[in-house]
Short mmCIF file of N, CA and C in Angstrom, two decimals:
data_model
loop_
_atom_site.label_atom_id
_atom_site.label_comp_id
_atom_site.label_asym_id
_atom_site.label_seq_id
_atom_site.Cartn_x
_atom_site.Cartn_y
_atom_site.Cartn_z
N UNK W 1 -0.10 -7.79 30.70
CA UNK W 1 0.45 -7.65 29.36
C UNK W 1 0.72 -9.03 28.77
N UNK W 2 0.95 -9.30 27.72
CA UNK W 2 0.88 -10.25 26.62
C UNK W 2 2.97 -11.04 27.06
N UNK W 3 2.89 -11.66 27.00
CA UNK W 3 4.16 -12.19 27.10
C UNK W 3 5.11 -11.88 26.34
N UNK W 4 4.86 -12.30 25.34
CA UNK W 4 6.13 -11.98 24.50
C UNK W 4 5.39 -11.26 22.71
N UNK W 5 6.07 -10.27 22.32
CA UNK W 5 5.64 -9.45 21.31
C UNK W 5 6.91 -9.73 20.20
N UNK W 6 6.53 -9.94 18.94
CA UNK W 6 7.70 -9.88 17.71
C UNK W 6 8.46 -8.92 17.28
N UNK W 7 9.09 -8.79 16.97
CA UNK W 7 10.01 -7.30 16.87
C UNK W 7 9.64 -6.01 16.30
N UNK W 8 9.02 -4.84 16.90
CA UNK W 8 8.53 -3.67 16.34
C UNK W 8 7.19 -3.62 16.69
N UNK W 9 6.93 -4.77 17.62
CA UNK W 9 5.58 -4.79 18.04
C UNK W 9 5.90 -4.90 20.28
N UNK W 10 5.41 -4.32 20.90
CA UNK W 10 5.34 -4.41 22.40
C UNK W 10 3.81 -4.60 22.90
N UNK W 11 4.17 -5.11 24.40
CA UNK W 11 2.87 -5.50 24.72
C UNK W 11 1.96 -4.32 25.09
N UNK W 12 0.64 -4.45 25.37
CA UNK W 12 -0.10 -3.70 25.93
C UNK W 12 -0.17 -3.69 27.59
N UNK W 13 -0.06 -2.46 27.75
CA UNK W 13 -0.47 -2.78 29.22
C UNK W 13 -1.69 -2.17 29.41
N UNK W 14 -2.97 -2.51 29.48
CA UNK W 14 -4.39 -2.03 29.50
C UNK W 14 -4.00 -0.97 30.87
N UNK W 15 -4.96 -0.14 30.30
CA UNK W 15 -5.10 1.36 31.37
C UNK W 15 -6.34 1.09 31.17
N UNK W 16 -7.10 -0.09 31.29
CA UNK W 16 -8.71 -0.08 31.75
C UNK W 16 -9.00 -1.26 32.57
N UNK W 17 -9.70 -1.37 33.74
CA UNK W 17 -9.95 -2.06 34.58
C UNK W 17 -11.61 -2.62 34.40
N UNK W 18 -11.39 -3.87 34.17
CA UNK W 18 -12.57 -4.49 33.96
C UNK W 18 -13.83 -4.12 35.67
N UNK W 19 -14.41 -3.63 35.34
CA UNK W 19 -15.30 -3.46 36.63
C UNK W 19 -16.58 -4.43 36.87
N UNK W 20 -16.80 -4.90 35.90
CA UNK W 20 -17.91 -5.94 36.03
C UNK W 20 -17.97 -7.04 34.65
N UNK W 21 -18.86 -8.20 35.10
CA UNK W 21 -19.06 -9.15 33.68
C UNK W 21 -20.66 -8.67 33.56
N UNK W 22 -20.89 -8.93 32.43
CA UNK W 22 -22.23 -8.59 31.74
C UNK W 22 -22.91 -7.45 31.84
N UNK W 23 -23.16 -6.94 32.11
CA UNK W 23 -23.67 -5.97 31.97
C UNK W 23 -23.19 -4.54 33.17
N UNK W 24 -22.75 -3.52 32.34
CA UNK W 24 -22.71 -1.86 32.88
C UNK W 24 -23.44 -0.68 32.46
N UNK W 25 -23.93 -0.04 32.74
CA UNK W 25 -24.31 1.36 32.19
C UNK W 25 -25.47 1.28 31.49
N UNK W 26 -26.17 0.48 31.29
CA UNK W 26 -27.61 0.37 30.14
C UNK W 26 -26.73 -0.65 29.52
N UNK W 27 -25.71 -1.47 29.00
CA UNK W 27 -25.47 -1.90 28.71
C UNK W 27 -25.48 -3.49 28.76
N UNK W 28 -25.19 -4.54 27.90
CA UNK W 28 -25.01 -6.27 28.21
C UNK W 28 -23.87 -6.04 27.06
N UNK W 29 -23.39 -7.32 27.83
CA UNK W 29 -22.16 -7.58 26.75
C UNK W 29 -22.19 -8.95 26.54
N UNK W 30 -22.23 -9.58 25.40
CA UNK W 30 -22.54 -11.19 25.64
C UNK W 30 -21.84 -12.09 24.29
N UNK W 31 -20.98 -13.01 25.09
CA UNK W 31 -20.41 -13.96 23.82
C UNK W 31 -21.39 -14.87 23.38
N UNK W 32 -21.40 -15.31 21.95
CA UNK W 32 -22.16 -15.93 21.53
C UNK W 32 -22.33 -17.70 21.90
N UNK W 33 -21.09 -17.94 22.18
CA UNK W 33 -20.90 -19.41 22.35
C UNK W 33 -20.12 -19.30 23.42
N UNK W 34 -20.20 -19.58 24.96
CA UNK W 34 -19.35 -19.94 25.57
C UNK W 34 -18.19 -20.56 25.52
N UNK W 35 -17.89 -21.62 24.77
CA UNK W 35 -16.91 -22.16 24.27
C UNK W 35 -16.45 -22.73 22.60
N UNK W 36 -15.41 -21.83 22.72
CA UNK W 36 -14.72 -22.02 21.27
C UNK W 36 -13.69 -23.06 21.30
N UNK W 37 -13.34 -23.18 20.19
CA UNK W 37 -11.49 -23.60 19.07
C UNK W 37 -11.06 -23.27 19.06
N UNK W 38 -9.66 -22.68 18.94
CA UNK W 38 -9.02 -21.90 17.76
C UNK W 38 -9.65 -22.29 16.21
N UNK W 39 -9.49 -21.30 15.65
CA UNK W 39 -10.31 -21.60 14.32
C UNK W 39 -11.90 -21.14 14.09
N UNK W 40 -12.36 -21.08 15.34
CA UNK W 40 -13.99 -20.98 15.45
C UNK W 40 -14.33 -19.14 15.30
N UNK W 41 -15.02 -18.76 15.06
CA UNK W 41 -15.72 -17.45 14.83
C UNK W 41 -16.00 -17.18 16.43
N UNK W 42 -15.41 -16.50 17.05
CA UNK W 42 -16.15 -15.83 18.17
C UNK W 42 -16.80 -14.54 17.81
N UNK W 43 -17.54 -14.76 18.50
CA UNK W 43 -19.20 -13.42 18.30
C UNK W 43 -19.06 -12.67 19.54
N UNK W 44 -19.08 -11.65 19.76
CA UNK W 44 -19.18 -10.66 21.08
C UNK W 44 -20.36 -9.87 20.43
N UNK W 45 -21.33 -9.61 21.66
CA UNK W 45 -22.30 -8.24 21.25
C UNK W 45 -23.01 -7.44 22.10
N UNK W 46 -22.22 -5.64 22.23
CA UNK W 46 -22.44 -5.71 22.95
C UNK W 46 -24.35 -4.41 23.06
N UNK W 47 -24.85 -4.20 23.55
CA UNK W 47 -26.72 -4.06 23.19
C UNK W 47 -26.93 -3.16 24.39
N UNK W 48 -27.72 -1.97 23.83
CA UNK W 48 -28.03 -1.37 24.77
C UNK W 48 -29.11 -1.74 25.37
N UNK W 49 -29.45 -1.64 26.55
CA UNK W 49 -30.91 -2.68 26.98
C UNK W 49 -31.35 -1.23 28.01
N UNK W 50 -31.11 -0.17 27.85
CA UNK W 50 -31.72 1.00 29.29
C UNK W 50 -32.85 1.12 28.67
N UNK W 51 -33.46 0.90 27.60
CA UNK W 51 -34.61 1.26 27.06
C UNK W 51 -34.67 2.96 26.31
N UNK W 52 -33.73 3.49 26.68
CA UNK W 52 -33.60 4.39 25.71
C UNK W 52 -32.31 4.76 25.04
N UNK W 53 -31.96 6.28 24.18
CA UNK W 53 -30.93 5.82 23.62
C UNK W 53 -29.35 6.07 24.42
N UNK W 54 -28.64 5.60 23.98
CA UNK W 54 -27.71 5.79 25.33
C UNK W 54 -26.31 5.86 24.28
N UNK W 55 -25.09 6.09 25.15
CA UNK W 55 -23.58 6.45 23.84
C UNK W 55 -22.83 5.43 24.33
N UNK W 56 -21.50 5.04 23.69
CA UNK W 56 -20.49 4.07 24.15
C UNK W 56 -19.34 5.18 23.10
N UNK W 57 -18.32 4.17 23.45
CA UNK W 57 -16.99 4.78 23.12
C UNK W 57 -16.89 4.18 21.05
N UNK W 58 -16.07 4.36 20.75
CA UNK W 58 -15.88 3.17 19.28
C UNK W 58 -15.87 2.32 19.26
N UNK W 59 -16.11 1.27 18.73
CA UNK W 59 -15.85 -0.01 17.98
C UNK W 59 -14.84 -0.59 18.75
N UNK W 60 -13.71 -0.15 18.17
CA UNK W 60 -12.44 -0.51 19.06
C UNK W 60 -11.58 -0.68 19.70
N UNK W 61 -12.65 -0.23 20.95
CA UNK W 61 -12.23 -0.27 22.45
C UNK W 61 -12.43 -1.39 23.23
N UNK W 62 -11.92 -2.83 22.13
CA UNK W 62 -12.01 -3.91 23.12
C UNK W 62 -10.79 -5.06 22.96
N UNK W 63 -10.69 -5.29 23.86
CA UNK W 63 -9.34 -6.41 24.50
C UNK W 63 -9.99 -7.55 24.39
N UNK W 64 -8.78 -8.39 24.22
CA UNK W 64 -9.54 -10.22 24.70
C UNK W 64 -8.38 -10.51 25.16
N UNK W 65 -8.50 -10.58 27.00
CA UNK W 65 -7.49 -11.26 27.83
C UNK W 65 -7.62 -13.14 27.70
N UNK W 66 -6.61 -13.30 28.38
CA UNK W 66 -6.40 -14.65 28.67
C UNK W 66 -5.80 -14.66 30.21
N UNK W 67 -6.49 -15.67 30.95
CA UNK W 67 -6.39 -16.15 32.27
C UNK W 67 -4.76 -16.53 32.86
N UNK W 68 -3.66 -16.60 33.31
CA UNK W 68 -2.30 -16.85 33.44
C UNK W 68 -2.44 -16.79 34.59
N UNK W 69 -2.36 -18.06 35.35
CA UNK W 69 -2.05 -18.10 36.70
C UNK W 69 -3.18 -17.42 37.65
N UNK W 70 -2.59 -16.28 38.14
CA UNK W 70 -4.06 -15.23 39.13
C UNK W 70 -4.24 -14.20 38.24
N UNK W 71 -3.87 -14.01 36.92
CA UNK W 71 -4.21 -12.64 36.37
C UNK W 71 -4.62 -12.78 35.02
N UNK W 72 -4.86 -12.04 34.90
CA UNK W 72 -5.23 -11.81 33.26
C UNK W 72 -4.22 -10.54 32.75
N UNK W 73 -4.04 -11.69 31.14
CA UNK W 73 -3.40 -10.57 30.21
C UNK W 73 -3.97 -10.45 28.95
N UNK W 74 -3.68 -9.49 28.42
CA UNK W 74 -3.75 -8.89 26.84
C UNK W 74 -3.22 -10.08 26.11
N UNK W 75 -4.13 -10.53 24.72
CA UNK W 75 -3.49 -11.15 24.13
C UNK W 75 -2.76 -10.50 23.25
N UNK W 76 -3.23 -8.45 22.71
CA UNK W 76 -2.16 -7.44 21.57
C UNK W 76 -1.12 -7.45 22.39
N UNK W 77 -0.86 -6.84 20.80
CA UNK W 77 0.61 -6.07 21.29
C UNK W 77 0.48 -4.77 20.05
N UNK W 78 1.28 -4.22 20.62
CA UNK W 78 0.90 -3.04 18.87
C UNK W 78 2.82 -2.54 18.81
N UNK W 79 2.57 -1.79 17.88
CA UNK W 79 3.82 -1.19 17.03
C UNK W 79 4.00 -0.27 17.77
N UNK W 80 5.66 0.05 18.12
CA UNK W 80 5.87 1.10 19.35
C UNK W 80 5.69 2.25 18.97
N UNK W 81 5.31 2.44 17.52
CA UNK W 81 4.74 3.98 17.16
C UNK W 81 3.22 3.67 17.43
N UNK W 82 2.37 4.52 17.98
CA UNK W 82 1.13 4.42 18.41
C UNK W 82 0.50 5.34 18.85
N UNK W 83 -0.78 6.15 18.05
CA UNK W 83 -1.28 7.35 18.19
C UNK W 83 -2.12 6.98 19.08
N UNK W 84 -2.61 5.90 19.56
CA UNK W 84 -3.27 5.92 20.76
C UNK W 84 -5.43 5.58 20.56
N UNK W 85 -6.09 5.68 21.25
CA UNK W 85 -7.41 5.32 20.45
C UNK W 85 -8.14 6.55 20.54
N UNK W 86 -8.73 6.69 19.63
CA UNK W 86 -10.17 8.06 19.34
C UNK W 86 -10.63 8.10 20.50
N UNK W 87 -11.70 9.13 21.09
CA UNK W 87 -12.49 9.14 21.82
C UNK W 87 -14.20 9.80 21.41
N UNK W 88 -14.16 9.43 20.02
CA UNK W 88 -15.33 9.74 19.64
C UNK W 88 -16.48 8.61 20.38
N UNK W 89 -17.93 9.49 20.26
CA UNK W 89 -18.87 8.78 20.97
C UNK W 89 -19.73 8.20 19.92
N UNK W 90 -20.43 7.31 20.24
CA UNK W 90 -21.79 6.57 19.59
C UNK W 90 -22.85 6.32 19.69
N UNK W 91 -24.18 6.70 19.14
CA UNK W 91 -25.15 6.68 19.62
C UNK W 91 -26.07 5.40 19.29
N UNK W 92 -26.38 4.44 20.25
CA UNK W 92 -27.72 3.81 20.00
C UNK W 92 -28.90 4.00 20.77
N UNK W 93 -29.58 3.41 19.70
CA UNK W 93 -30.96 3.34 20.20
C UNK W 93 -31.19 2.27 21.14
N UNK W 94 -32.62 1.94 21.60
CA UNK W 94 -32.64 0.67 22.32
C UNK W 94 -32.23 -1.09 21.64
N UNK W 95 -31.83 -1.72 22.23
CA UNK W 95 -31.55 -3.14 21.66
C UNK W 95 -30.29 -2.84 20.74
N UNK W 96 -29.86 -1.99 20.24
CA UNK W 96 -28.86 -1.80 19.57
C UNK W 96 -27.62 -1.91 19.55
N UNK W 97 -26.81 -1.79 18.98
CA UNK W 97 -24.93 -2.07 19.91
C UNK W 97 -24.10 -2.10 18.42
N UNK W 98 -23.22 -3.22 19.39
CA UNK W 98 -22.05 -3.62 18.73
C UNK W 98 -22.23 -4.92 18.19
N UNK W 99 -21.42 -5.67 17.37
CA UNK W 99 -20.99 -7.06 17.24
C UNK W 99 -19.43 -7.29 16.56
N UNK W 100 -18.95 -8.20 17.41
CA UNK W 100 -17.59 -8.07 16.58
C UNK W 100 -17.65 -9.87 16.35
N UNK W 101 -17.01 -10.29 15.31
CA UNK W 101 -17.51 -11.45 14.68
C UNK W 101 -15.54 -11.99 14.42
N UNK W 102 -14.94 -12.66 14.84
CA UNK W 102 -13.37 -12.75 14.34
C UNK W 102 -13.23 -14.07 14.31
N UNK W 103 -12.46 -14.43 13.70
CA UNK W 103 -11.98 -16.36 13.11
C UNK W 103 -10.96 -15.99 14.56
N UNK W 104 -10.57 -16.71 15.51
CA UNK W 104 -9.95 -17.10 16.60
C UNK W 104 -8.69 -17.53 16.16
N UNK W 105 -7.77 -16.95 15.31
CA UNK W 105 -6.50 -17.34 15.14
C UNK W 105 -5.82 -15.98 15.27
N UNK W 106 -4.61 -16.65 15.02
CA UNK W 106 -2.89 -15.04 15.08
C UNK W 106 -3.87 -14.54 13.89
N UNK W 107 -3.92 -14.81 13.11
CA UNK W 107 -3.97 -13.84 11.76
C UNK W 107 -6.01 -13.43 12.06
N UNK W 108 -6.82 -14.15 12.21
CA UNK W 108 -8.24 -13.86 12.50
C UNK W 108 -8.28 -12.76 12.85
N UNK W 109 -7.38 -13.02 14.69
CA UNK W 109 -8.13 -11.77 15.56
C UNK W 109 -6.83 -10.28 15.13
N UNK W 110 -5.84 -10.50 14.72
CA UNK W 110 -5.05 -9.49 14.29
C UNK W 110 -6.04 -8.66 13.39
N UNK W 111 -6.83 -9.30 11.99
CA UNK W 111 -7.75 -8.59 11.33
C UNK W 111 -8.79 -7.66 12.02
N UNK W 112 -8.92 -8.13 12.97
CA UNK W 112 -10.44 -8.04 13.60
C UNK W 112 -10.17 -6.28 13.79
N UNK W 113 -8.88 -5.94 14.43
CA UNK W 113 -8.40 -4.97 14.79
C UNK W 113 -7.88 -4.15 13.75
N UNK W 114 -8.21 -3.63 12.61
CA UNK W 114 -7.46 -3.28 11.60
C UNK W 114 -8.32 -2.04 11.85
N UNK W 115 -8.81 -1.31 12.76
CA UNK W 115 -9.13 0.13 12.92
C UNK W 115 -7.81 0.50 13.37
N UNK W 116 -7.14 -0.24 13.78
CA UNK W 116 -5.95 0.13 14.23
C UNK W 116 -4.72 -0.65 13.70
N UNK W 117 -4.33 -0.71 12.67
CA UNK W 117 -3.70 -1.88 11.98
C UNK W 117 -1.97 -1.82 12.91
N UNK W 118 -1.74 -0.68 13.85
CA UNK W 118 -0.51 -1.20 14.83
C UNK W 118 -1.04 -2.39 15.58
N UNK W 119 -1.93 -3.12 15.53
CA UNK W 119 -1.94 -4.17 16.61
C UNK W 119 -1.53 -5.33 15.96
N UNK W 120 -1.26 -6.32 17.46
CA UNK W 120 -1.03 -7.72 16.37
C UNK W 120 -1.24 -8.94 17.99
N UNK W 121 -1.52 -9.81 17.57
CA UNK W 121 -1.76 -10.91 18.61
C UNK W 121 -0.13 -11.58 18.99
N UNK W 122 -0.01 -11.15 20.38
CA UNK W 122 1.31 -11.66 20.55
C UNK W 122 1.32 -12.75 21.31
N UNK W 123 0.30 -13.13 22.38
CA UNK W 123 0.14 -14.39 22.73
C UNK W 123 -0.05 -15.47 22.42
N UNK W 124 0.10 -16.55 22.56
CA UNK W 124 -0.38 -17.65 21.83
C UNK W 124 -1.89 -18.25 22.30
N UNK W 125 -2.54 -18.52 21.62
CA UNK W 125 -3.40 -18.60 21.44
C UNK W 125 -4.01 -20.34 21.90
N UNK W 126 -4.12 -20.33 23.02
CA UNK W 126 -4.23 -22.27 23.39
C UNK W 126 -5.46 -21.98 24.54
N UNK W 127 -5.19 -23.52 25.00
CA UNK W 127 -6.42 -24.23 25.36
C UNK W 127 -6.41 -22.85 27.04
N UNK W 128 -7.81 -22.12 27.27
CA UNK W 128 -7.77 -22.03 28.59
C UNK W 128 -9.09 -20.82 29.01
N UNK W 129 -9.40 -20.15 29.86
CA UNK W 129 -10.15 -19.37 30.19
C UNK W 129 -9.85 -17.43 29.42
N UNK W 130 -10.37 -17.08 28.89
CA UNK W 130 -10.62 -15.99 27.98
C UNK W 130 -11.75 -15.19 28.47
N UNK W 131 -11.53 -13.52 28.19
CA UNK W 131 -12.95 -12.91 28.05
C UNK W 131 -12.55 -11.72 26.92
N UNK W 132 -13.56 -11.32 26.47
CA UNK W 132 -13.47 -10.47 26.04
C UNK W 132 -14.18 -9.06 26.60
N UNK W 133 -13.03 -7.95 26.39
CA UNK W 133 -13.65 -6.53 27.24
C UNK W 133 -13.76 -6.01 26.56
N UNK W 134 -14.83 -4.78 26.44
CA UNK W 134 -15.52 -3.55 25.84
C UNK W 134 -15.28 -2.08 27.22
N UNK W 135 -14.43 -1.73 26.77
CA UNK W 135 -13.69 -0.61 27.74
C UNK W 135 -14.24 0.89 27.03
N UNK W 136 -15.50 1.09 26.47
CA UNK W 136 -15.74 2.15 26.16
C UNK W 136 -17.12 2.89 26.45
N UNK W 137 -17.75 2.17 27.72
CA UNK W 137 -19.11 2.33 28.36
C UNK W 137 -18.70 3.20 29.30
N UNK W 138 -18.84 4.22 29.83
CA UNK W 138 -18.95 5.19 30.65
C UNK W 138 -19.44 4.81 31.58
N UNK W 139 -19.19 4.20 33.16
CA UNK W 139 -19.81 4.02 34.24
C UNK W 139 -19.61 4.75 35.17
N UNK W 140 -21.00 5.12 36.15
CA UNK W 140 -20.60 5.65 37.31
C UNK W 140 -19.55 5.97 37.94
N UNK W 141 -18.67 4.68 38.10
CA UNK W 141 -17.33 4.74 38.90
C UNK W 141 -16.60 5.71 38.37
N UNK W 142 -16.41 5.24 36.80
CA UNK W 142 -15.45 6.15 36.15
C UNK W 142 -16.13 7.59 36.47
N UNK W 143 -17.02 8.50 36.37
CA UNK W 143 -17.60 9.78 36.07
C UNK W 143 -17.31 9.87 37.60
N UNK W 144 -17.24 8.97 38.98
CA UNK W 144 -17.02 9.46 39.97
C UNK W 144 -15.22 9.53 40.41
N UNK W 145 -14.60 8.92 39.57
CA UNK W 145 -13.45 8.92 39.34
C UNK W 145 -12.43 10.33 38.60
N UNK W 146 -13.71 11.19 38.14
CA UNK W 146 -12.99 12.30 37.26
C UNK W 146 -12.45 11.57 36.23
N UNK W 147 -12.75 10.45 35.78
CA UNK W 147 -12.40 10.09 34.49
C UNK W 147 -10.97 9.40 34.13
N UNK W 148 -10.58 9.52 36.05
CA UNK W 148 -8.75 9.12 35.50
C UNK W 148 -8.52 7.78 34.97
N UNK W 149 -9.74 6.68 34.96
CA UNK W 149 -10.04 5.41 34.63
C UNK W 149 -10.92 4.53 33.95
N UNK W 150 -10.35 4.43 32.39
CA UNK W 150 -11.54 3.75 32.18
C UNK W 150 -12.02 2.21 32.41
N UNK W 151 -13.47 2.35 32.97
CA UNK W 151 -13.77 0.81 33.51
C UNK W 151 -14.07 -0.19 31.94
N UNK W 152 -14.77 -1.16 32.25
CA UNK W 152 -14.95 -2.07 31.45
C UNK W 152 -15.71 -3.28 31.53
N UNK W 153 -16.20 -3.50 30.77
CA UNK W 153 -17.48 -4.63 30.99
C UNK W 153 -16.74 -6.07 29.92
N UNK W 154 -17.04 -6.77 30.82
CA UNK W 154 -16.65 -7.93 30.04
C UNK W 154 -17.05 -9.35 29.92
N UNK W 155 -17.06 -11.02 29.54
CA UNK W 155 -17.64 -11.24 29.03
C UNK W 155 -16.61 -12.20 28.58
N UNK W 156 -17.09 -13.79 29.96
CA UNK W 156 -16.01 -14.65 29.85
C UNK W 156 -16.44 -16.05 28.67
N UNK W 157 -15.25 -16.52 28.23
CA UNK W 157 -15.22 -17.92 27.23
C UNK W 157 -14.03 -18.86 27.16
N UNK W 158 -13.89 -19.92 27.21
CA UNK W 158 -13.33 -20.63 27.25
C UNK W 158 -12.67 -20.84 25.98
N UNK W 159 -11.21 -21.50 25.47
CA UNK W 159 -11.04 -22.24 24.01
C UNK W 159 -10.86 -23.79 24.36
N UNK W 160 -11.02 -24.67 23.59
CA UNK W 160 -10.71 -25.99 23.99
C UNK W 160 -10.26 -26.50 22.79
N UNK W 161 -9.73 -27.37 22.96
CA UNK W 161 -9.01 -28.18 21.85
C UNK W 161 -10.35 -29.25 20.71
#
């Protein structure tokens, strides 16, 4: 979870476990620039590559942790009223996907998330190891799991000064 959240806002505690980097399920997930700024546009995208057409979860079923010591946390936090995320599906074709495109600041990546406008960036945002996760690919594990878990593909970057 995110350290510290502003008042009316709490942290996240992800109920999804990153299970692999780059690629799950027919899927790749890939940042555009390994290393950013604050300030810089990070690009995530994520492409179906099984060669045929395949589903993912919404849009905005993705986190961007930050590295702390041995763990990773959430950089949201959202509003303690919170209906929680859709579970509608999506269909692409081959080569097809996602892209999420956000200016790397409090106020950037807060926008980025306005499918859900309870969120808000409660971490601070400095020099160190980052990824961003896409927690809405359906993998094996999970379908052998009965579903009590969703996994996640993710998709590391650095910020530097």
């Amino acid at each position: 979870m995110a350290e510290s959240c502003r008042d009316g806002y709490q942290s996240i505690d992800p109920y999804w476990i990153v299970e692999c980097y780059g690629r799950l399920a027919g899927f790749v997930l890939e940042i555009e620039n390994g290393s950013i700024s604050v300030g810089d546009t990070l690009v995530a995208r994520l492409q179906n590559v099984s060669g045929e057409t395949n589903s993912s979860g919404n849009k905005g079923k993705f986190d961007i942790q930050y590295r702390d010591l041995n763990q990773w946390r959430t950089i949201f936090g959202r509003e303690e009223v919170f209906a929680g995320w859709s579970d509608e599906g999506v269909r692409h074709d081959p080569g097809a996907g996602f892209q999420w495109e956000l200016t790397f600041t409090q106020e950037g990546a807060s926008d980025a998330v306005r499918h859900s406008p309870t969120y808000h960036i409660c971490a601070p945002l400095t020099n160190g190891e980052y990824r961003f996760v896409y927690w809405g690919v359906t993998s094996e594990k999970e379908v052998e799991n009965n579903y009590e878990t969703n996994y996640g593909v993710a998709a590391r970057f650095s910020v530097r000064s």
